[in-house]
């Protein structure tokens, strides 16, 4: 008996893994400096549109309490 | 024959060798492109000031741990599911429970609101994802209209409608994700590749294409093409189960959070890396919200890689977290049986308060708050925020 203990299951799995890796290796990539710059620009462009950062006027805030503000 | 299925020149060992070679080639390439860190690129960007968020509503009603929640597109309603087997639809403005369904199983680990607002989907230990149309007819029994859509061979961990009420994407403990047609219950596409339970998924923002990302117990985050079922990219940077993944609003990146106590923001398709954090993230552009086992929620500045805030209030582990569709509020669900909706109160920049004590006196007291703010000795006042309401100004 030869020492080959390959089952067809292990073979197909290995084939799939290699095909997947070949696909991923072929993907185009860009440098982090470029990707990070794009991310940063996106943040800056959207800063004003982000209610958590730029705030909403109290009148437009649907979650504010109904009490009036008490000035000390 | 032992050699069936192999092509010429292939043996199991040659395939494994090629696998290893390709893997190290990938690592090399990624390392070469990793020329800078995100926070270095964002060095000149202004830091965010201190950040306060008040708990606006506490939703009580679940009898056990809240496991999942999702907002409705109307920014007002949300659905939550719990270990007690109940799924509840709430009006977050009034805290009213609008609908409640008892599932045939406990541990309802996933729930989602349909884009139209007319249905919800949920599932868990029943290995299925079911869709319930929402009706306002008081005589109608919601459970009677239930539609079983997805069938997995293990628990349902996550579900999400795609752009319409017609299709639903599921992730399961059986290691697969699947896309289903709601009306017919037909399996449209299945996604195989994870080597263990898939714990989470998130669809890419609709404008950026047909992909989604999934995270699993095999420590991998994988990006998939919805139509072909093909895995486009996989990332193996965590040391433990990936509990949550979220796409960045631009669609160019995603964040993954893991039990290994880190969250990394991966710029997918292009490359990998960036920052480090934890549990259940959601990004709102600049901010990343993460929920933890120690009952807190941390808010991070994505660009700077720094923590902006810690939010307290929950009395047990934070299990789920989502920002509302328009970004004005976010909701967290916890093992303490409640959901908390936190909203924007006021953006307090310590720098701006300098010399303006009048404005400062107008701040209202609030709860469930933030970490320490550095003592600003120049302007002569110190602000303490405590979890039990009052604001204690100490002015010279």
Coordinates of C-alpha atoms in Angstrom, one line a residue:
Chain A
X1 CA 0.0 0.0 0.0
X2 CA 1.4 3.4 -0.9
X3 CA 1.7 5.9 1.9
X4 CA -0.7 8.3 0.2
X5 CA -3.4 9.1 2.6
X6 CA -5.2 11.7 0.4
X7 CA -8.9 11.6 0.5
X8 CA -10.8 13.4 -2.3
X9 CA -12.2 15.6 0.4
X10 CA -8.8 17.0 1.5
X11 CA -7.8 17.4 -2.2
X12 CA -10.9 19.5 -3.1
X13 CA -10.4 21.6 0.0
X14 CA -6.8 22.3 -0.9
X15 CA -7.7 23.1 -4.5
X16 CA -10.4 25.5 -3.4
X17 CA -8.0 27.2 -1.0
X18 CA -5.4 27.6 -3.7
X19 CA -7.9 29.0 -6.2
X20 CA -9.2 31.5 -3.6
X21 CA -5.6 32.6 -2.7
X22 CA -4.8 33.0 -6.4
X23 CA -7.9 35.3 -6.7
X24 CA -6.9 37.3 -3.7
X25 CA -3.3 37.7 -4.9
X26 CA -4.5 39.1 -8.2
X27 CA -6.6 41.8 -6.5
X28 CA -5.4 45.3 -7.1
X29 CA -4.2 47.1 -4.0
X30 CA -3.4 50.7 -3.2
X31 CA -1.0 52.1 -0.6
X32 CA -2.4 52.9 2.9
X33 CA -1.2 56.4 2.5
X34 CA -3.6 56.8 -0.4
X35 CA -6.5 54.9 1.2
X36 CA -6.0 56.7 4.5
X37 CA -6.0 60.1 2.8
X38 CA -9.3 59.3 1.1
X39 CA -10.8 58.2 4.4
X40 CA -9.7 61.4 6.0
X41 CA -11.1 63.6 3.2
X42 CA -14.4 61.7 3.5
X43 CA -14.5 62.5 7.2
X44 CA -13.8 66.1 6.7
X45 CA -16.3 66.6 3.9
X46 CA -19.0 65.0 6.0
X47 CA -18.2 66.7 9.2
X48 CA -20.9 69.3 8.9
X49 CA -23.5 66.7 7.9
X50 CA -22.8 64.5 11.0
X51 CA -25.3 65.5 13.7
X52 CA -23.2 63.8 16.4
X53 CA -20.3 66.1 15.6
X54 CA -21.8 69.3 14.5
X55 CA -24.9 69.3 16.6
X56 CA -28.5 69.8 15.8
X57 CA -30.5 72.8 17.0
X58 CA -32.5 71.9 20.1
X59 CA -35.7 72.5 18.2
X60 CA -34.8 69.8 15.6
X61 CA -33.7 67.3 18.1
X62 CA -36.5 64.7 18.4
X63 CA -35.1 63.2 21.5
X64 CA -34.8 66.3 23.7
X65 CA -36.8 66.5 26.8
X66 CA -39.9 68.7 26.9
X67 CA -38.9 70.7 30.0
X68 CA -37.6 74.2 29.6
X69 CA -34.1 75.1 30.4
X70 CA -33.6 76.6 33.8
X71 CA -31.0 79.3 34.0
X72 CA -29.4 79.5 37.4
Chain B
X1 CA -8.5 5.9 -7.0
X2 CA -6.7 8.1 -4.5
X3 CA -5.7 10.5 -7.3
X4 CA -9.1 11.3 -8.6
X5 CA -9.8 15.0 -8.8
X6 CA -6.1 15.9 -9.1
X7 CA -4.9 17.4 -12.3
X8 CA -1.5 16.8 -13.8
X9 CA 1.4 17.9 -11.6
X10 CA -0.8 18.3 -8.6
X11 CA -0.5 16.4 -5.4
X12 CA -1.9 17.2 -2.1
X13 CA 1.5 18.4 -0.9
X14 CA 2.1 20.5 -4.0
X15 CA -1.3 22.2 -3.4
X16 CA -0.4 22.9 0.2
X17 CA 3.0 24.3 -0.8
X18 CA 1.4 26.6 -3.3
X19 CA -1.1 27.6 -0.6
X20 CA 1.7 28.6 1.7
X21 CA 3.6 30.5 -1.0
X22 CA 0.6 32.5 -2.0
X23 CA -0.2 33.3 1.6
X24 CA 3.3 34.7 2.3
X25 CA 3.2 36.5 -1.0
X26 CA 0.0 38.2 0.1
X27 CA 1.5 39.1 3.5
X28 CA 4.5 40.6 1.8
X29 CA 2.4 42.7 -0.6
X30 CA 0.3 44.0 2.2
X31 CA 3.3 44.9 4.2
X32 CA 4.9 46.7 1.3
X33 CA 1.7 48.8 0.8
X34 CA 1.5 49.5 4.6
X35 CA 3.6 52.6 4.3
X36 CA 2.0 54.8 6.9
X37 CA -0.6 54.7 9.7
X38 CA -4.0 56.4 9.5
X39 CA -3.4 58.6 12.5
X40 CA -0.2 59.8 10.9
X41 CA -2.0 60.8 7.8
X42 CA -4.6 62.5 9.9
X43 CA -2.0 64.3 12.0
X44 CA -3.0 67.8 11.0
X45 CA -6.7 67.2 11.5
X46 CA -8.2 69.0 14.5
X47 CA -8.9 66.8 17.4
X48 CA -12.5 66.5 18.5
X49 CA -13.5 68.2 21.7
X50 CA -15.0 66.4 24.6
X51 CA -18.1 64.7 23.7
X52 CA -21.3 64.3 25.8
X53 CA -24.3 62.1 25.1
X54 CA -27.3 61.8 27.4
X55 CA -29.4 58.8 27.8
X56 CA -32.7 60.0 26.4
X57 CA -34.8 56.9 26.7
X58 CA -34.5 53.7 28.5
X59 CA -36.6 50.9 27.0
X60 CA -37.7 48.4 29.5
X61 CA -39.8 45.4 28.9
X62 CA -37.6 42.5 27.9
X63 CA -37.5 39.7 30.5
X64 CA -34.0 38.8 29.8
X65 CA -30.8 39.8 28.0
X66 CA -31.2 42.0 24.9
X67 CA -29.2 40.3 22.1
X68 CA -29.9 42.4 19.0
X69 CA -31.5 45.5 17.8
X70 CA -32.1 47.4 14.6
X71 CA -33.5 50.8 13.7
X72 CA -36.3 51.4 11.3
X73 CA -35.6 53.8 8.4
X74 CA -38.1 56.3 9.9
X75 CA -35.3 56.9 12.6
X76 CA -37.9 56.5 15.3
X77 CA -38.9 52.9 15.6
X78 CA -36.6 50.1 16.5
X79 CA -36.9 46.3 16.9
X80 CA -35.1 44.4 19.6
X81 CA -34.8 40.7 20.4
X82 CA -34.0 38.9 23.6
X83 CA -32.9 35.7 25.3
X84 CA -36.5 35.5 26.6
X85 CA -37.7 34.6 23.2
X86 CA -39.5 37.9 22.6
X87 CA -39.1 40.3 19.8
X88 CA -40.4 43.9 20.4
X89 CA -41.0 46.8 18.1
X90 CA -40.6 50.1 20.0
X91 CA -41.4 53.7 19.3
X92 CA -38.2 55.2 20.6
X93 CA -39.7 58.7 21.0
X94 CA -42.6 57.6 23.2
X95 CA -41.0 54.4 24.5
X96 CA -44.3 52.6 23.6
X97 CA -44.2 49.0 22.6
X98 CA -46.0 48.8 19.3
X99 CA -45.7 45.1 18.6
X100 CA -44.5 42.1 20.4
X101 CA -44.0 38.5 19.2
X102 CA -43.0 35.5 21.1
X103 CA -40.7 33.2 19.2
X104 CA -40.9 29.4 19.6
X105 CA -37.3 29.4 20.8
X106 CA -35.3 31.4 23.4
X107 CA -32.1 33.2 22.4
X108 CA -33.3 35.3 19.5
X109 CA -29.9 36.4 18.4
X110 CA -30.7 38.3 15.4
X111 CA -33.4 40.8 14.3
X112 CA -33.7 43.3 11.5
X113 CA -36.2 45.9 10.4
X114 CA -37.3 45.8 6.7
X115 CA -36.5 48.9 4.7
X116 CA -40.2 49.7 4.1
X117 CA -40.9 49.6 7.9
X118 CA -43.6 47.1 7.2
X119 CA -42.0 43.9 8.5
X120 CA -39.3 42.5 10.8
X121 CA -37.1 39.5 10.6
X122 CA -35.7 37.5 13.4
X123 CA -34.2 34.2 14.4
X124 CA -31.8 32.4 16.7
X125 CA -31.7 29.0 18.2
X126 CA -34.5 27.8 15.9
X127 CA -31.9 27.8 13.1
X128 CA -34.3 29.8 11.0
X129 CA -34.9 33.4 10.0
X130 CA -38.6 34.3 10.0
X131 CA -40.3 37.4 8.6
X132 CA -43.3 38.9 10.4
X133 CA -45.3 41.6 8.6
X134 CA -46.2 44.4 10.9
X135 CA -49.9 45.2 11.1
X136 CA -51.8 47.7 13.2
X137 CA -54.9 45.7 13.3
X138 CA -55.4 44.9 17.0
X139 CA -57.3 41.8 16.2
X140 CA -54.5 40.4 14.0
X141 CA -52.3 37.8 15.6
X142 CA -48.8 38.6 14.4
X143 CA -47.5 35.1 14.9
X144 CA -50.2 33.8 12.5
X145 CA -48.7 35.7 9.6
X146 CA -45.1 34.5 10.2
X147 CA -43.1 33.4 7.2
X148 CA -40.2 31.1 7.6
X149 CA -37.6 32.2 5.1
X150 CA -34.2 30.9 5.9
X151 CA -33.2 27.5 7.1
X152 CA -29.8 26.8 8.4
X153 CA -28.3 23.8 10.1
X154 CA -27.3 25.7 13.2
X155 CA -28.2 28.9 15.0
X156 CA -28.9 32.1 13.2
X157 CA -26.4 34.7 14.4
X158 CA -27.2 37.7 12.1
X159 CA -29.7 38.8 9.5
X160 CA -30.2 41.8 7.3
X161 CA -32.6 42.8 4.6
X162 CA -30.9 44.0 1.4
X163 CA -32.1 47.1 -0.3
X164 CA -35.7 45.9 -0.4
X165 CA -38.1 43.8 1.7
X166 CA -37.7 41.1 -0.9
X167 CA -34.4 39.6 0.0
X168 CA -32.7 38.8 3.3
X169 CA -29.1 37.9 4.0
X170 CA -28.3 35.6 7.0
X171 CA -25.3 34.4 8.9
X172 CA -25.3 31.2 10.9
X173 CA -23.4 29.0 13.4
X174 CA -23.2 26.5 10.6
X175 CA -20.4 28.5 9.1
X176 CA -22.3 29.8 6.1
X177 CA -24.0 33.0 5.0
X178 CA -27.0 32.9 2.6
X179 CA -29.2 35.1 0.6
X180 CA -32.9 34.3 0.5
X181 CA -36.0 35.4 -1.4
X182 CA -38.5 36.4 1.2
X183 CA -41.6 35.6 -0.8
X184 CA -40.8 32.1 -1.8
X185 CA -38.2 31.2 0.9
X186 CA -35.9 30.1 -1.9
X187 CA -32.1 30.1 -1.4
X188 CA -30.7 32.5 -3.9
X189 CA -27.0 32.3 -3.1
X190 CA -24.9 30.7 -0.4
X191 CA -21.5 31.8 0.8
X192 CA -19.0 29.2 1.9
X193 CA -15.6 29.9 3.2
X194 CA -15.6 30.4 7.0
X195 CA -14.1 27.5 8.8
X196 CA -16.3 28.0 11.9
X197 CA -19.5 29.8 13.1
X198 CA -20.2 33.1 11.4
X199 CA -21.1 35.6 14.0
X200 CA -21.9 38.8 12.2
X201 CA -22.4 40.5 8.8
X202 CA -22.9 43.9 7.4
X203 CA -24.0 45.0 3.9
X204 CA -22.0 47.6 2.0
X205 CA -23.7 51.0 1.7
X206 CA -26.0 50.6 -1.3
X207 CA -24.3 53.2 -3.5
X208 CA -21.0 51.4 -3.4
X209 CA -21.9 48.0 -4.8
X210 CA -23.1 44.6 -4.0
X211 CA -20.8 43.3 -1.3
X212 CA -21.0 42.4 2.3
X213 CA -18.6 41.6 5.0
X214 CA -18.9 38.7 7.5
X215 CA -16.9 37.9 10.7
X216 CA -16.6 34.5 12.3
X217 CA -15.2 32.3 15.0
X218 CA -12.4 31.4 12.7
X219 CA -11.0 34.9 13.3
X220 CA -11.5 35.8 9.7
X221 CA -13.4 38.7 8.2
X222 CA -14.4 38.0 4.7
X223 CA -15.8 40.3 2.0
X224 CA -18.2 38.7 -0.4
X225 CA -19.8 39.4 -3.8
X226 CA -23.5 39.1 -3.3
X227 CA -24.3 38.0 -6.8
X228 CA -21.6 35.4 -7.4
X229 CA -21.1 34.0 -3.9
X230 CA -17.4 34.6 -4.3
X231 CA -15.2 35.6 -1.5
X232 CA -13.4 38.7 -2.7
X233 CA -11.0 39.3 0.2
X234 CA -10.3 37.8 3.5
X235 CA -8.6 39.3 6.5
X236 CA -7.0 37.3 9.3
X237 CA -5.7 39.9 11.8
X238 CA -7.6 39.0 15.0
X239 CA -6.6 36.5 17.6
X240 CA -10.1 35.5 18.5
X241 CA -13.8 35.4 17.5
X242 CA -14.9 38.4 15.5
X243 CA -18.1 39.6 17.2
X244 CA -19.1 42.4 15.0
X245 CA -18.3 44.0 11.6
X246 CA -19.5 47.3 10.2
X247 CA -18.9 49.0 6.9
X248 CA -17.5 52.5 6.9
X249 CA -20.1 54.9 5.4
X250 CA -18.0 55.6 2.4
X251 CA -17.9 51.9 1.6
X252 CA -14.1 51.9 1.3
X253 CA -13.4 50.4 4.6
X254 CA -14.9 48.3 7.4
X255 CA -14.3 47.8 11.1
X256 CA -14.1 44.5 12.8
X257 CA -14.3 43.9 16.5
X258 CA -13.1 40.9 18.4
X259 CA -13.0 39.1 21.7
X260 CA -9.2 39.6 21.6
X261 CA -10.0 43.1 22.8
X262 CA -9.2 44.9 19.6
X263 CA -11.1 46.5 16.8
X264 CA -9.4 47.1 13.6
X265 CA -10.5 49.3 10.8
X266 CA -9.7 47.6 7.6
X267 CA -9.7 49.4 4.4
X268 CA -11.0 46.6 2.3
X269 CA -10.4 46.0 -1.4
X270 CA -7.4 48.3 -1.2
X271 CA -5.7 47.2 2.0
X272 CA -5.6 46.4 5.6
X273 CA -4.8 47.7 9.1
X274 CA -5.2 50.8 11.1
X275 CA -6.5 51.0 14.6
X276 CA -7.2 48.8 17.7
X277 CA -10.3 48.5 19.9
X278 CA -13.2 46.2 20.9
X279 CA -16.7 44.6 20.9
X280 CA -19.6 46.0 18.9
X281 CA -18.8 48.9 16.6
X282 CA -20.7 51.3 14.5
X283 CA -19.1 54.0 12.5
X284 CA -20.6 57.4 11.9
X285 CA -17.8 58.7 9.7
X286 CA -15.5 60.2 12.2
X287 CA -16.8 58.3 15.3
X288 CA -16.7 54.7 16.1
X289 CA -19.0 53.4 18.9
X290 CA -18.0 50.2 20.7
X291 CA -19.8 48.3 23.4
X292 CA -18.1 46.1 25.9
X293 CA -18.4 43.3 28.5
X294 CA -17.6 45.8 31.2
X295 CA -20.9 47.5 30.7
X296 CA -19.5 50.6 29.0
X297 CA -19.6 52.1 25.6
X298 CA -16.5 53.8 24.2
X299 CA -16.6 56.4 21.5
X300 CA -13.4 56.7 19.3
X301 CA -12.1 59.2 16.9
X302 CA -11.4 57.0 13.8
X303 CA -8.8 59.4 12.3
X304 CA -6.8 60.0 15.4
X305 CA -7.1 56.6 16.9
X306 CA -8.0 58.1 20.3
X307 CA -10.9 57.6 22.6
X308 CA -13.2 60.6 22.8
X309 CA -15.7 59.4 25.4
X310 CA -16.8 56.6 27.7
X311 CA -20.5 56.2 28.3
X312 CA -21.9 54.5 31.3
X313 CA -25.4 53.5 32.3
X314 CA -25.9 49.9 31.4
X315 CA -25.8 47.5 34.3
X316 CA -24.5 44.5 32.3
X317 CA -22.6 43.7 29.2
X318 CA -23.5 45.7 26.1
X319 CA -24.5 43.3 23.4
X320 CA -25.7 45.4 20.5
X321 CA -25.3 48.9 19.3
X322 CA -26.6 50.9 16.3
X323 CA -26.7 54.5 15.3
X324 CA -30.0 55.8 14.0
X325 CA -30.3 56.2 10.2
X326 CA -29.9 60.0 10.3
X327 CA -27.2 59.9 12.9
X328 CA -29.0 61.9 15.6
X329 CA -29.1 59.1 18.1
X330 CA -27.8 55.7 18.9
X331 CA -29.3 52.8 20.7
X332 CA -27.5 50.2 22.8
X333 CA -29.0 46.9 24.0
X334 CA -27.6 45.1 27.0
X335 CA -27.7 42.0 29.1
X336 CA -29.3 44.2 31.8
X337 CA -32.6 43.6 29.8
X338 CA -32.9 47.2 28.6
X339 CA -32.1 49.3 25.6
X340 CA -30.9 52.9 26.0
X341 CA -31.3 55.5 23.3
X342 CA -28.7 58.2 23.6
X343 CA -28.9 61.4 21.7
X344 CA -27.0 64.4 21.0
X345 CA -27.2 66.9 23.8
X346 CA -24.5 69.4 23.1
X347 CA -21.1 69.4 21.7
X348 CA -18.9 70.8 24.4
X349 CA -15.5 72.0 23.4
X350 CA -13.6 73.0 26.5
X351 CA -11.7 75.5 24.4
X352 CA -14.9 77.3 23.5
X353 CA -16.0 77.6 27.1
X354 CA -13.0 79.5 28.0
X355 CA -14.1 83.0 29.2
X356 CA -17.8 82.3 28.5
X357 CA -19.2 81.3 31.9
X358 CA -22.6 82.6 31.0
X359 CA -23.1 80.0 28.3
X360 CA -21.7 77.4 30.7
X361 CA -24.4 78.2 33.3
X362 CA -27.0 77.3 30.7
X363 CA -26.0 73.7 30.4
X364 CA -28.7 71.4 31.7
X365 CA -27.9 68.4 33.9
X366 CA -27.9 65.0 32.4
X367 CA -27.2 61.4 33.0
X368 CA -25.3 58.3 32.1
X369 CA -22.1 60.0 31.1
X370 CA -18.7 60.5 30.1
X371 CA -15.2 60.0 31.3
X372 CA -13.1 62.7 33.0
X373 CA -12.4 65.9 31.2
X374 CA -9.0 67.4 31.8
X375 CA -8.8 70.2 34.4
X376 CA -8.7 73.4 32.6
X377 CA -6.8 75.5 35.0
X378 CA -6.3 78.5 32.7
X379 CA -9.9 79.4 32.6
X380 CA -10.5 78.7 36.2
X381 CA -13.2 76.1 36.2
X382 CA -13.4 72.4 36.4
X383 CA -16.3 70.4 35.2
X384 CA -17.3 67.0 36.7
X385 CA -19.8 64.8 35.1
X386 CA -21.3 62.3 37.4
X387 CA -23.6 59.4 36.6
X388 CA -26.2 60.7 39.0
X389 CA -27.2 63.8 37.3
X390 CA -25.8 67.0 38.6
X391 CA -23.2 69.3 37.1
X392 CA -20.8 70.8 39.6
X393 CA -19.1 73.9 38.3
X394 CA -16.4 75.2 40.4
X395 CA -15.7 78.7 39.3
X396 CA -13.0 80.9 40.8

